[in-house]
Coordinates of C-alpha atoms in Angstrom, one line a residue:
Chain O
X1 CA -24.6 17.0 -29.8
X2 CA -21.3 17.4 -28.1
X3 CA -21.6 18.3 -24.4
X4 CA -20.0 21.5 -23.1
X5 CA -16.6 20.9 -21.6
X6 CA -16.1 21.5 -17.9
X7 CA -13.0 21.3 -15.7
X8 CA -10.7 18.4 -16.0
X9 CA -11.4 15.8 -13.4
X10 CA -7.8 16.2 -12.0
X11 CA -8.5 19.9 -11.5
X12 CA -11.7 19.1 -9.6
X13 CA -9.7 16.5 -7.5
X14 CA -7.1 19.2 -6.6
X15 CA -9.8 21.7 -5.6
X16 CA -11.8 19.1 -3.7
X17 CA -8.7 18.1 -1.8
X18 CA -8.0 21.7 -0.7
X19 CA -11.6 22.0 0.4
X20 CA -11.4 18.9 2.5
X21 CA -8.1 20.1 3.9
X22 CA -10.0 23.1 5.3
X23 CA -12.6 20.9 6.9
X24 CA -10.5 18.1 8.3
X25 CA -7.0 18.7 9.8
X26 CA -6.5 15.0 9.7
X27 CA -6.1 14.9 6.0
X28 CA -2.5 14.7 4.7
X29 CA -1.4 14.6 1.0
X30 CA 1.6 13.1 -0.7
X31 CA 2.8 13.5 -4.2
X32 CA 5.8 12.4 -6.3
X33 CA 7.0 15.5 -8.0
X34 CA 3.8 15.9 -10.1
X35 CA 1.8 18.2 -7.9
X36 CA 1.4 20.8 -10.7
X37 CA -0.1 18.1 -12.9
X38 CA -2.0 16.0 -10.3
X39 CA -3.3 19.3 -8.9
X40 CA -2.4 18.5 -5.3
X41 CA -0.6 21.9 -5.6
X42 CA -3.8 23.6 -4.3
X43 CA -3.6 21.6 -1.1
X44 CA 0.2 22.1 -0.9
X45 CA -0.2 25.8 -1.1
X46 CA -2.7 26.0 1.6
X47 CA -1.4 23.3 3.9
X48 CA 2.4 23.0 3.5
X49 CA 2.8 21.2 6.8
X50 CA 0.4 18.5 5.8
X51 CA 1.8 18.0 2.3
X52 CA 4.7 15.8 1.6
X53 CA 6.4 15.9 -1.8
X54 CA 8.5 12.8 -1.7
X55 CA 10.2 13.4 -5.0
X56 CA 10.2 10.8 -7.8
X57 CA 9.8 7.8 -5.6
X58 CA 6.3 6.3 -5.8
X59 CA 7.0 3.1 -3.8
X60 CA 8.4 5.2 -0.9
X61 CA 5.4 7.6 -1.3
X62 CA 2.8 4.8 -0.8
X63 CA 4.9 3.3 2.1
X64 CA 5.0 6.7 3.9
X65 CA 1.2 7.1 3.2
X66 CA 0.6 3.7 4.9
X67 CA 2.6 4.8 7.9
X68 CA 0.8 8.0 8.2
X69 CA -2.5 6.2 7.9
X70 CA -1.6 3.6 10.5
X71 CA -1.0 6.5 12.9
X72 CA -4.5 7.8 12.3
X73 CA -4.2 10.1 9.3
X74 CA -6.3 10.1 6.2
X75 CA -3.6 9.9 3.6
X76 CA -4.2 10.9 -0.1
X77 CA -1.3 9.9 -2.4
X78 CA -1.1 11.0 -6.0
X79 CA 0.9 10.5 -9.1
X80 CA 0.0 9.6 -12.7
X81 CA -2.3 6.6 -12.7
X82 CA 0.4 4.4 -14.4
X83 CA 3.2 5.4 -12.1
X84 CA 1.5 5.1 -8.8
X85 CA -0.3 1.8 -9.7
X86 CA 2.5 0.1 -11.6
X87 CA 5.5 1.3 -9.6
X88 CA 4.0 1.1 -6.1
X89 CA 1.8 -2.0 -6.6
X90 CA 3.7 -4.1 -4.2
X91 CA 3.5 -1.4 -1.5
X92 CA -0.3 -1.1 -2.2
X93 CA -0.6 -4.8 -1.9
X94 CA 1.2 -5.3 1.4
X95 CA 1.2 -2.0 3.2
X96 CA -2.3 -0.8 2.1
X97 CA -4.6 -3.6 1.0
X98 CA -3.4 -6.5 3.2
X99 CA -2.9 -4.1 6.1
X100 CA -6.2 -2.4 5.6
X101 CA -4.6 1.1 5.9
X102 CA -6.8 4.2 5.3
X103 CA -4.9 5.3 2.2
X104 CA -6.5 7.0 -0.8
X105 CA -4.6 6.6 -4.0
X106 CA -5.6 9.1 -6.7
X107 CA -4.1 8.3 -10.2
X108 CA -4.3 11.2 -12.6
X109 CA -3.8 11.1 -16.3
X110 CA -5.7 7.9 -16.6
X111 CA -6.5 6.4 -20.0
X112 CA -5.2 7.4 -23.4
X113 CA -6.9 10.8 -23.5
X114 CA -3.7 12.3 -22.0
X115 CA -2.7 12.5 -25.7
X116 CA 0.7 13.5 -26.9
X117 CA 2.9 12.3 -24.1
X118 CA 2.3 8.8 -25.2
X119 CA 2.2 5.3 -23.8
X120 CA 4.7 5.5 -21.0
X121 CA 2.6 8.2 -19.3
X122 CA -0.9 6.6 -20.0
X123 CA -2.9 4.6 -17.5
X124 CA -4.0 1.7 -19.6
X125 CA -4.3 -0.8 -16.8
X126 CA -4.5 1.1 -13.5
X127 CA -8.1 0.1 -12.8
X128 CA -7.3 -3.6 -13.3
X129 CA -4.4 -3.3 -10.9
X130 CA -6.5 -1.6 -8.3
X131 CA -9.2 -4.3 -8.7
X132 CA -6.5 -6.9 -8.0
X133 CA -6.2 -5.5 -4.5
X134 CA -8.9 -6.9 -2.1
X135 CA -10.6 -4.3 0.0
X136 CA -9.9 -1.4 -2.4
X137 CA -12.9 0.7 -3.4
X138 CA -12.3 1.7 -7.1
X139 CA -13.9 4.7 -8.6
X140 CA -13.7 6.4 -12.0
X141 CA -15.8 9.6 -11.9
X142 CA -17.3 11.0 -15.1
X143 CA -16.9 14.8 -14.8
X144 CA -15.7 17.5 -12.4
X145 CA -18.9 17.5 -10.2
X146 CA -18.8 13.8 -9.8
X147 CA -15.1 13.9 -9.0
X148 CA -15.7 16.3 -6.1
X149 CA -18.4 14.0 -4.8
X150 CA -16.1 10.9 -5.2
X151 CA -13.2 12.5 -3.4
X152 CA -15.4 13.6 -0.6
X153 CA -16.9 10.1 -0.3
X154 CA -13.3 8.6 -0.4
X155 CA -12.3 10.7 2.6
X156 CA -15.3 9.6 4.5
X157 CA -14.9 5.9 3.7
X158 CA -12.6 4.1 6.1
X159 CA -10.2 1.9 4.1
X160 CA -8.2 1.9 0.9
X161 CA -9.6 3.7 -2.1
X162 CA -8.4 4.2 -5.7
X163 CA -9.8 7.0 -7.8
X164 CA -8.8 7.5 -11.4
X165 CA -9.1 11.0 -12.9
X166 CA -8.1 12.3 -16.2
X167 CA -6.0 15.0 -17.9
X168 CA -8.2 16.7 -20.4
X169 CA -11.2 18.9 -19.8
X170 CA -14.2 16.6 -19.2
X171 CA -17.6 17.0 -20.9
X172 CA -20.2 18.0 -18.3
X173 CA -22.5 15.2 -17.3
X174 CA -23.9 16.6 -14.1
X175 CA -24.9 20.2 -14.6
X176 CA -26.2 20.6 -11.2
X177 CA -23.6 18.8 -9.1
X178 CA -23.8 15.3 -8.0
X179 CA -25.6 15.4 -4.6
X180 CA -26.8 11.8 -4.5
X181 CA -23.4 10.3 -5.2
X182 CA -22.8 7.1 -3.2
X183 CA -20.0 4.7 -3.4
X184 CA -21.2 1.6 -5.1
X185 CA -24.5 3.0 -6.3
X186 CA -24.7 3.5 -10.1
X187 CA -26.4 6.6 -11.4
X188 CA -29.0 6.1 -14.2
X189 CA -28.2 9.1 -16.3
X190 CA -30.7 8.2 -19.0
X191 CA -33.6 5.8 -19.0
X192 CA -34.1 3.4 -21.9
X193 CA -35.8 0.1 -22.8
X194 CA -33.9 -1.6 -25.7
X195 CA -30.3 -1.7 -24.6
X196 CA -28.2 -0.5 -21.6
X197 CA -24.9 1.3 -22.0
X198 CA -22.7 1.0 -18.9
X199 CA -19.7 3.3 -18.7
X200 CA -17.5 5.3 -16.5
X201 CA -15.0 8.2 -16.8
X202 CA -15.1 10.1 -20.1
X203 CA -17.1 7.2 -21.6
X204 CA -20.2 8.3 -19.8
X205 CA -20.5 11.4 -21.9
X206 CA -19.8 9.3 -25.0
X207 CA -22.5 6.9 -24.0
X208 CA -25.0 9.7 -23.5
X209 CA -24.1 11.0 -27.0
X210 CA -24.5 7.4 -28.3
X211 CA -27.9 7.1 -26.7
X212 CA -29.1 10.4 -28.4
X213 CA -27.9 9.1 -31.8
X214 CA -29.6 5.7 -31.2
X215 CA -32.8 7.5 -30.3
X216 CA -32.9 9.0 -33.8
X217 CA -33.0 5.5 -35.1
X218 CA -35.7 4.5 -32.8
X219 CA -33.5 2.6 -30.3
X220 CA -34.1 3.5 -26.6
X221 CA -30.8 3.2 -24.7
X222 CA -30.4 3.3 -21.0
X223 CA -27.2 4.8 -19.7
X224 CA -25.6 3.8 -16.4
X225 CA -22.8 5.8 -14.9
X226 CA -20.9 3.0 -13.2
X227 CA -18.6 5.4 -11.3
X228 CA -17.7 2.7 -8.8
X229 CA -16.1 -0.4 -10.2
X230 CA -15.9 -2.0 -6.8
X231 CA -18.1 -2.5 -4.9
X232 CA -20.1 -3.1 -8.1
X233 CA -23.8 -2.1 -8.2
X234 CA -24.9 -5.6 -9.2
X235 CA -28.6 -4.9 -8.5
X236 CA -28.8 -2.1 -11.0
X237 CA -26.9 -4.2 -13.5
X238 CA -29.2 -7.1 -13.1
X239 CA -32.2 -4.9 -13.4
X240 CA -30.8 -3.4 -16.6
X241 CA -30.1 -6.9 -18.0
X242 CA -33.7 -8.0 -17.2
X243 CA -35.4 -4.9 -18.5
X244 CA -33.3 -4.1 -21.6
X245 CA -31.9 -7.6 -22.5
X246 CA -28.6 -6.3 -24.0
X247 CA -25.6 -4.5 -22.5
X248 CA -22.7 -2.6 -23.9
X249 CA -19.9 -1.7 -21.5
X250 CA -17.5 1.1 -22.4
X251 CA -14.3 2.1 -20.7
X252 CA -11.1 3.9 -21.4
X253 CA -9.0 1.0 -20.2
X254 CA -7.7 -2.4 -21.4
X255 CA -10.6 -4.7 -21.6
X256 CA -8.7 -7.6 -20.1
X257 CA -9.2 -6.3 -16.5
X258 CA -11.6 -3.5 -15.7
X259 CA -15.2 -2.4 -15.7
X260 CA -16.1 -4.6 -18.6
X261 CA -14.8 -7.8 -17.0
X262 CA -16.5 -7.0 -13.7
X263 CA -19.9 -6.3 -15.4
X264 CA -19.6 -9.4 -17.5
X265 CA -19.1 -11.6 -14.4
X266 CA -22.1 -10.0 -12.8
X267 CA -24.3 -10.4 -15.9
X268 CA -23.1 -14.0 -16.4
X269 CA -24.0 -14.9 -12.8
X270 CA -27.3 -12.9 -12.4
X271 CA -29.0 -12.7 -15.7
X272 CA -27.1 -13.6 -18.9
X273 CA -27.8 -11.4 -21.9
X274 CA -25.8 -10.6 -25.0
X275 CA -23.0 -8.1 -24.3
X276 CA -20.5 -6.0 -26.3
X277 CA -17.4 -4.2 -25.1
X278 CA -15.9 -0.9 -26.1
X279 CA -12.3 -0.4 -24.8
X280 CA -8.7 -1.1 -25.4
X281 CA -7.0 -4.3 -26.5
X282 CA -3.5 -2.8 -26.8
X283 CA -1.3 0.1 -25.9
X284 CA -2.1 3.4 -27.7
X285 CA 0.4 6.0 -29.0
X286 CA 1.1 9.7 -29.1
X287 CA -1.4 12.0 -30.7
X288 CA -4.2 14.5 -30.1
X289 CA -6.6 13.1 -27.5
X290 CA -9.7 13.2 -29.8
X291 CA -7.7 11.6 -32.6
X292 CA -6.6 8.8 -30.3
X293 CA -10.1 8.2 -29.0
X294 CA -11.2 7.8 -32.6
X295 CA -8.4 5.6 -33.7
X296 CA -8.7 3.3 -30.7
X297 CA -12.4 3.0 -30.9
X298 CA -13.5 4.9 -27.8
X299 CA -16.2 7.3 -29.2
X300 CA -19.9 7.6 -29.1
X301 CA -20.0 6.2 -32.6
X302 CA -18.3 3.0 -31.4
X303 CA -20.7 2.6 -28.6
X304 CA -23.7 3.2 -30.8
X305 CA -22.5 0.7 -33.4
X306 CA -22.2 -2.1 -30.8
X307 CA -25.6 -1.2 -29.3
X308 CA -27.2 -1.2 -32.7
X309 CA -25.8 -4.6 -33.6
X310 CA -27.0 -6.1 -30.3
X311 CA -30.5 -4.8 -30.9
X312 CA -30.5 -5.9 -34.6
X313 CA -29.3 -9.4 -33.5
X314 CA -32.3 -9.7 -31.2
X315 CA -34.7 -8.5 -33.8
X316 CA -33.4 -11.1 -36.3
X317 CA -33.7 -13.8 -33.7
X318 CA -37.3 -12.8 -33.0
X319 CA -38.3 -12.9 -36.7
Chain A
X1 CA 5.1 1.1 30.4
X2 CA 8.9 1.4 30.9
X3 CA 10.8 -1.6 32.1
X4 CA 13.8 -0.3 34.1
X5 CA 16.5 -1.7 36.2
X6 CA 17.1 -4.7 34.1
X7 CA 20.7 -5.8 34.3
X8 CA 22.8 -6.7 31.2
X9 CA 23.1 -10.2 32.7
X10 CA 19.3 -10.6 33.0
X11 CA 18.8 -9.5 29.4
X12 CA 21.5 -11.9 28.2
X13 CA 19.7 -14.7 30.0
X14 CA 16.4 -13.6 28.5
X15 CA 17.9 -13.5 25.0
X16 CA 19.2 -17.1 25.5
X17 CA 15.7 -18.2 26.6
X18 CA 14.2 -16.5 23.5
X19 CA 16.7 -18.3 21.3
X20 CA 15.4 -21.5 22.7
X21 CA 11.9 -20.4 21.9
X22 CA 12.9 -19.5 18.3
X23 CA 14.4 -22.9 17.5
X24 CA 11.6 -24.7 19.2
X25 CA 8.8 -22.8 17.4
X26 CA 10.6 -23.3 14.1
X27 CA 11.1 -27.0 14.7
X28 CA 7.4 -27.4 15.5
X29 CA 6.4 -25.3 12.5
X30 CA 8.6 -27.4 10.3
X31 CA 9.6 -24.3 8.2
X32 CA 10.8 -20.8 8.7
X33 CA 14.0 -18.7 9.1
X34 CA 16.3 -19.5 12.0
X35 CA 19.4 -17.7 10.8
X36 CA 18.1 -14.2 10.6
X37 CA 16.0 -14.6 13.7
X38 CA 18.9 -15.7 15.9
X39 CA 21.1 -12.8 14.6
X40 CA 18.3 -10.3 15.5
X41 CA 17.2 -11.5 18.9
X42 CA 19.7 -9.8 21.1
X43 CA 18.8 -6.4 19.6
X44 CA 15.0 -7.1 19.9
X45 CA 15.5 -8.2 23.5
X46 CA 17.3 -5.0 24.4
X47 CA 14.6 -2.9 22.6
X48 CA 11.5 -4.5 24.1
X49 CA 12.8 -5.7 27.5
X50 CA 15.7 -3.4 28.2
X51 CA 13.7 -0.3 29.1
X52 CA 14.2 1.3 25.7
X53 CA 10.7 1.3 24.2
X54 CA 7.5 2.6 25.8
X55 CA 4.5 0.4 25.3
X56 CA 1.5 -1.2 27.1
X57 CA 0.9 -4.9 26.3
X58 CA -2.6 -4.5 27.6
X59 CA -3.3 -1.7 25.0
X60 CA -1.1 -2.5 22.0
X61 CA -2.6 0.4 20.0
X62 CA -1.8 3.0 22.7
X63 CA -1.3 6.2 20.7
X64 CA 1.8 7.3 22.6
X65 CA 3.6 4.0 22.2
X66 CA 7.0 3.7 20.6
X67 CA 6.7 1.7 17.3
X68 CA 8.9 -1.2 16.1
X69 CA 8.7 -2.5 12.5
X70 CA 10.4 -5.7 11.6
X71 CA 11.1 -4.8 7.9
X72 CA 13.1 -8.0 7.5
X73 CA 9.8 -9.9 8.1
X74 CA 11.2 -13.4 7.7
X75 CA 12.8 -13.0 11.2
X76 CA 9.3 -13.0 12.7
X77 CA 10.1 -15.8 15.1
X78 CA 12.3 -13.3 16.9
X79 CA 9.5 -10.8 17.0
X80 CA 6.9 -13.2 18.3
X81 CA 9.4 -14.4 21.0
X82 CA 9.9 -10.9 22.4
X83 CA 6.2 -10.1 22.0
X84 CA 5.4 -13.1 24.2
X85 CA 8.1 -12.2 26.7
X86 CA 6.8 -8.6 26.9
X87 CA 3.2 -9.8 27.5
X88 CA 1.6 -9.0 24.2
X89 CA 0.7 -12.6 23.4
X90 CA 0.6 -15.8 25.4
X91 CA 3.7 -18.0 25.2
X92 CA 1.6 -20.9 24.0
X93 CA 0.9 -19.1 20.8
X94 CA 4.5 -19.4 19.8
X95 CA 4.0 -23.1 19.2
X96 CA 1.3 -22.2 16.7
X97 CA 3.7 -20.4 14.4
X98 CA 2.6 -20.8 10.7
X99 CA -0.5 -22.8 11.5
X100 CA -3.8 -22.2 9.9
X101 CA -6.6 -20.5 11.8
X102 CA -4.1 -18.7 14.1
X103 CA -2.8 -15.1 14.2
X104 CA 0.8 -16.5 14.0
X105 CA 1.4 -15.7 10.3
X106 CA 4.6 -16.8 8.6
X107 CA 5.5 -13.1 8.2
X108 CA 4.3 -10.2 10.4
X109 CA 0.7 -9.3 9.7
X110 CA -0.8 -6.2 11.3
X111 CA -4.4 -7.4 10.7
X112 CA -3.8 -10.6 12.6
X113 CA -1.8 -9.3 15.5
X114 CA -2.4 -5.8 16.9
X115 CA 1.0 -5.9 18.5
X116 CA 2.6 -6.0 15.0
X117 CA 3.0 -2.5 13.6
X118 CA 3.3 -3.3 9.9
X119 CA 2.8 -6.2 7.6
X120 CA 6.2 -7.0 6.1
X121 CA 8.0 -9.7 4.2
X122 CA 8.2 -8.1 0.8
X123 CA 11.6 -6.6 1.5
X124 CA 12.3 -2.9 1.4
X125 CA 9.0 -1.6 2.7
X126 CA 9.4 -1.1 6.4
X127 CA 11.5 2.1 6.5
X128 CA 9.0 4.0 4.4
X129 CA 6.2 3.0 6.7
X130 CA 8.2 3.9 9.7
X131 CA 9.0 7.3 8.2
X132 CA 5.2 7.8 7.7
X133 CA 4.7 7.1 11.4
X134 CA 7.5 9.4 12.4
X135 CA 6.0 12.2 10.3
X136 CA 2.6 11.6 11.9
X137 CA 4.1 11.9 15.4
X138 CA 5.5 15.3 14.4
X139 CA 2.1 16.5 13.0
X140 CA 0.3 15.4 16.1
X141 CA 2.9 16.7 18.5
X142 CA 3.5 13.2 20.0
X143 CA 6.7 12.1 21.5
X144 CA 6.9 8.5 20.3
X145 CA 9.9 7.1 18.5
X146 CA 9.9 4.6 15.6
X147 CA 12.4 1.8 15.2
X148 CA 12.8 -0.1 12.0
X149 CA 15.0 -3.2 11.7
X150 CA 16.2 -3.8 8.2
X151 CA 18.3 -6.7 6.8
X152 CA 21.6 -6.5 5.0
X153 CA 20.3 -8.4 2.0
X154 CA 17.2 -6.1 2.2
X155 CA 19.5 -3.1 1.8
X156 CA 19.8 -4.1 -1.8
X157 CA 16.2 -2.9 -2.4
X158 CA 15.9 0.5 -3.9
X159 CA 13.0 1.5 -1.7
X160 CA 15.3 1.4 1.4
X161 CA 17.3 4.2 -0.2
X162 CA 14.3 6.2 -1.3
X163 CA 13.2 6.1 2.4
X164 CA 16.7 6.9 3.6
X165 CA 16.8 10.0 1.3
X166 CA 13.4 11.1 2.4
X167 CA 13.9 10.6 6.1
X168 CA 16.9 12.8 6.0
X169 CA 15.2 15.4 3.8
X170 CA 12.2 15.6 6.2
X171 CA 14.6 15.7 9.2
X172 CA 12.9 13.1 11.3
X173 CA 14.9 12.8 14.5
X174 CA 12.4 10.3 16.0
X175 CA 13.2 7.6 13.4
X176 CA 15.9 5.0 14.1
X177 CA 16.9 2.2 11.8
X178 CA 18.8 -0.9 12.9
X179 CA 20.7 -2.9 10.4
X180 CA 21.1 -6.5 11.2
X181 CA 24.3 -7.1 9.3
X182 CA 24.7 -10.8 9.5
X183 CA 26.5 -11.0 6.2
X184 CA 24.4 -13.6 4.5
X185 CA 21.4 -13.5 2.2
X186 CA 19.4 -16.4 0.8
X187 CA 21.7 -17.3 -2.0
X188 CA 25.0 -16.8 -0.1
X189 CA 27.4 -14.3 1.3
X190 CA 26.3 -10.7 0.9
X191 CA 29.7 -9.8 -0.5
X192 CA 29.4 -12.4 -3.2
X193 CA 25.8 -11.9 -4.2
X194 CA 25.6 -8.1 -4.0
X195 CA 27.9 -6.1 -1.8
X196 CA 26.3 -3.3 0.2
X197 CA 29.6 -1.8 1.2
X198 CA 30.7 0.8 2.1
X199 CA 27.6 0.7 4.2
X200 CA 28.6 3.3 6.9
X201 CA 29.7 5.8 4.2
X202 CA 26.4 5.2 2.4
X203 CA 24.2 6.0 5.4
X204 CA 26.4 9.0 6.3
X205 CA 26.1 10.3 2.7
X206 CA 22.3 10.0 3.0
X207 CA 22.5 12.3 6.0
X208 CA 21.9 9.9 8.8
X209 CA 23.7 9.7 12.2
X210 CA 25.5 6.4 12.2
X211 CA 26.8 4.2 15.0
X212 CA 28.4 0.7 14.5
X213 CA 28.1 -1.9 17.2
X214 CA 28.6 -5.6 17.9
X215 CA 25.0 -6.7 17.7
X216 CA 25.5 -9.5 20.2
X217 CA 27.1 -7.4 22.9
X218 CA 24.2 -6.4 25.2
X219 CA 25.9 -3.4 26.7
X220 CA 26.9 -2.0 23.3
X221 CA 23.3 -2.6 22.0
X222 CA 21.8 -0.7 25.0
X223 CA 24.3 2.1 24.7
X224 CA 23.5 2.5 21.0
X225 CA 19.8 2.5 21.6
X226 CA 20.2 5.2 24.3
X227 CA 22.4 7.2 21.8
X228 CA 19.6 6.9 19.2
X229 CA 17.2 8.6 21.6
X230 CA 19.3 11.7 22.0
X231 CA 17.6 14.7 20.5
X232 CA 18.8 15.4 16.9
X233 CA 17.3 16.7 13.7
X234 CA 18.3 13.8 11.6
X235 CA 17.4 10.1 11.6
X236 CA 19.8 7.6 13.1
X237 CA 20.9 4.1 12.2
X238 CA 22.6 1.5 14.3
X239 CA 24.7 -0.8 12.1
X240 CA 24.8 -4.0 14.1
X241 CA 27.4 -6.5 13.1
X242 CA 25.9 -9.9 13.8
X243 CA 26.3 -13.6 13.2
X244 CA 23.7 -15.4 11.3
X245 CA 22.4 -18.3 13.4
X246 CA 24.1 -16.9 16.5
X247 CA 24.0 -19.1 19.5
X248 CA 23.6 -22.5 17.8
X249 CA 27.0 -23.8 16.6
X250 CA 25.8 -25.6 13.5
X251 CA 23.7 -22.7 12.4
X252 CA 26.3 -20.0 12.9
X253 CA 27.4 -18.6 9.5
X254 CA 25.8 -21.6 7.9
X255 CA 23.5 -20.3 5.3
X256 CA 21.7 -23.6 5.0
X257 CA 19.7 -22.4 8.0
X258 CA 18.6 -19.1 6.3
X259 CA 15.3 -20.7 5.6
X260 CA 15.3 -24.2 6.9
X261 CA 13.8 -25.4 10.2
X262 CA 15.8 -27.6 12.6
X263 CA 14.9 -31.3 12.7
X264 CA 14.0 -32.9 16.1
X265 CA 17.5 -34.1 16.5
X266 CA 18.9 -30.6 15.6
X267 CA 16.4 -29.0 18.0
X268 CA 17.7 -31.1 20.8
X269 CA 21.3 -30.3 20.1
X270 CA 20.4 -26.6 19.8
X271 CA 18.4 -26.6 23.1
X272 CA 21.4 -28.2 24.8
X273 CA 23.7 -25.6 23.5
X274 CA 21.3 -22.8 24.6
X275 CA 20.7 -24.2 28.1
X276 CA 21.1 -21.8 31.0

């Protein structure tokens, strides 16, 4: 049932950036001494004049990116998700969000699936922080193909963008590329009637696996790839709430602030239905990525369990 | 647009007028920061009105313009005063400082006023933004210069030194910082709260060309700004020794006026002291 692994989304990001660099001389890239990990190295190798390694100084990096953007550049700035969002949050607030500068922040090593390096390197809260910045588009692509599409869309969008990508190889969700990708438009990756699984990032593949398992039990689960957390595709969420009557949201992120909270607000306002949430309530720890995902409840089994309970609850109520 | 042939005496007279504007707009607003505005105004007058910066008030986003960032954003009354004098905004707007539904935000906001280059007020950020602009000029083959005014208290922020290190590493000769060294921060004297000395040695050690001046001596300010424009492959900083509250006797070196507007009676006394 496990899907074949493709490139890591950070790898896809790095290659997409180099591709964009060839097409658009206005693109500049900044990194904070992690270009070999964020994969901005591909751009750096091809376009050394347009690449600025600022050293280990994330606040300065985002400030410089804002200055470059205000002078007309499309500035991509990268570091690990936790470092760029946490250390440069004030700069993103004032010099990027409030100023409306055309800066694209790409945080790599998002989530706990980075594994052995442990909590200090993991992005547990990067999406919540990005969502706290008015005007920021926030995206979490599911696999390499979708990452390429998201990076391209980010370059075309005028205004601040945050994209979270991950460290490990990502299961392939889009075998034939992601040609219909649009910011703010969820992709229905599987149709279903009884329950809707809404996910992004690595959790999309997990949700698809969960849907296959549920099918064996006679439960038809719809799966939405909510790659854009803001602007949120409320129409597709409302439709799913009306048509399936139950929603599970899964994300590799603290549940206090992220996709789950955003979807819950939309569902509460537009068409309230029972909901369950799969995500983090605390910091993780060091360990093998798969083992961490199991221990912290971020697997297909966890999603399937929550969906099954929602469907069972409804059946009991109907009796 | 280059303003030329302005005499030192004319600039001094203009600075005095802009000091009157500063205390008046703060008195009307009922809040704000007189001390650091009055310490900075001679330098801003020289920059904008002394033929140093190239700009076009009719086209504030002209791509070839020189840029000025007020990183110590709380001194925005000084910035608004020179922007009005330079023709970017009408003088009447000054009396709307800090009022709702106006572009005259309590700290500089690039979204509200196109003549403002960067939103500031969270201290430490301006030099990084200025460095980004200076790098963009190099990439685009443009000749503009970027000036960033930082505060002495602000120099306690780590980001200032991240930017200082990077500007020197990237060899940006078109970036000039100006330190308004008025020796006070909100809680008291710089030396007592957190000393930034030896400040000249620090900037030299970071690889910058450094020049110290009296920040209220118009001729010295002009000379230093011309010095900053000389071609070089390193950034430059003018360390301007200034007096907080300069020009109003009861505000000078009186840190009560770091962030307190004058009353009506205090305004009248200040205007009398600043009369031509």
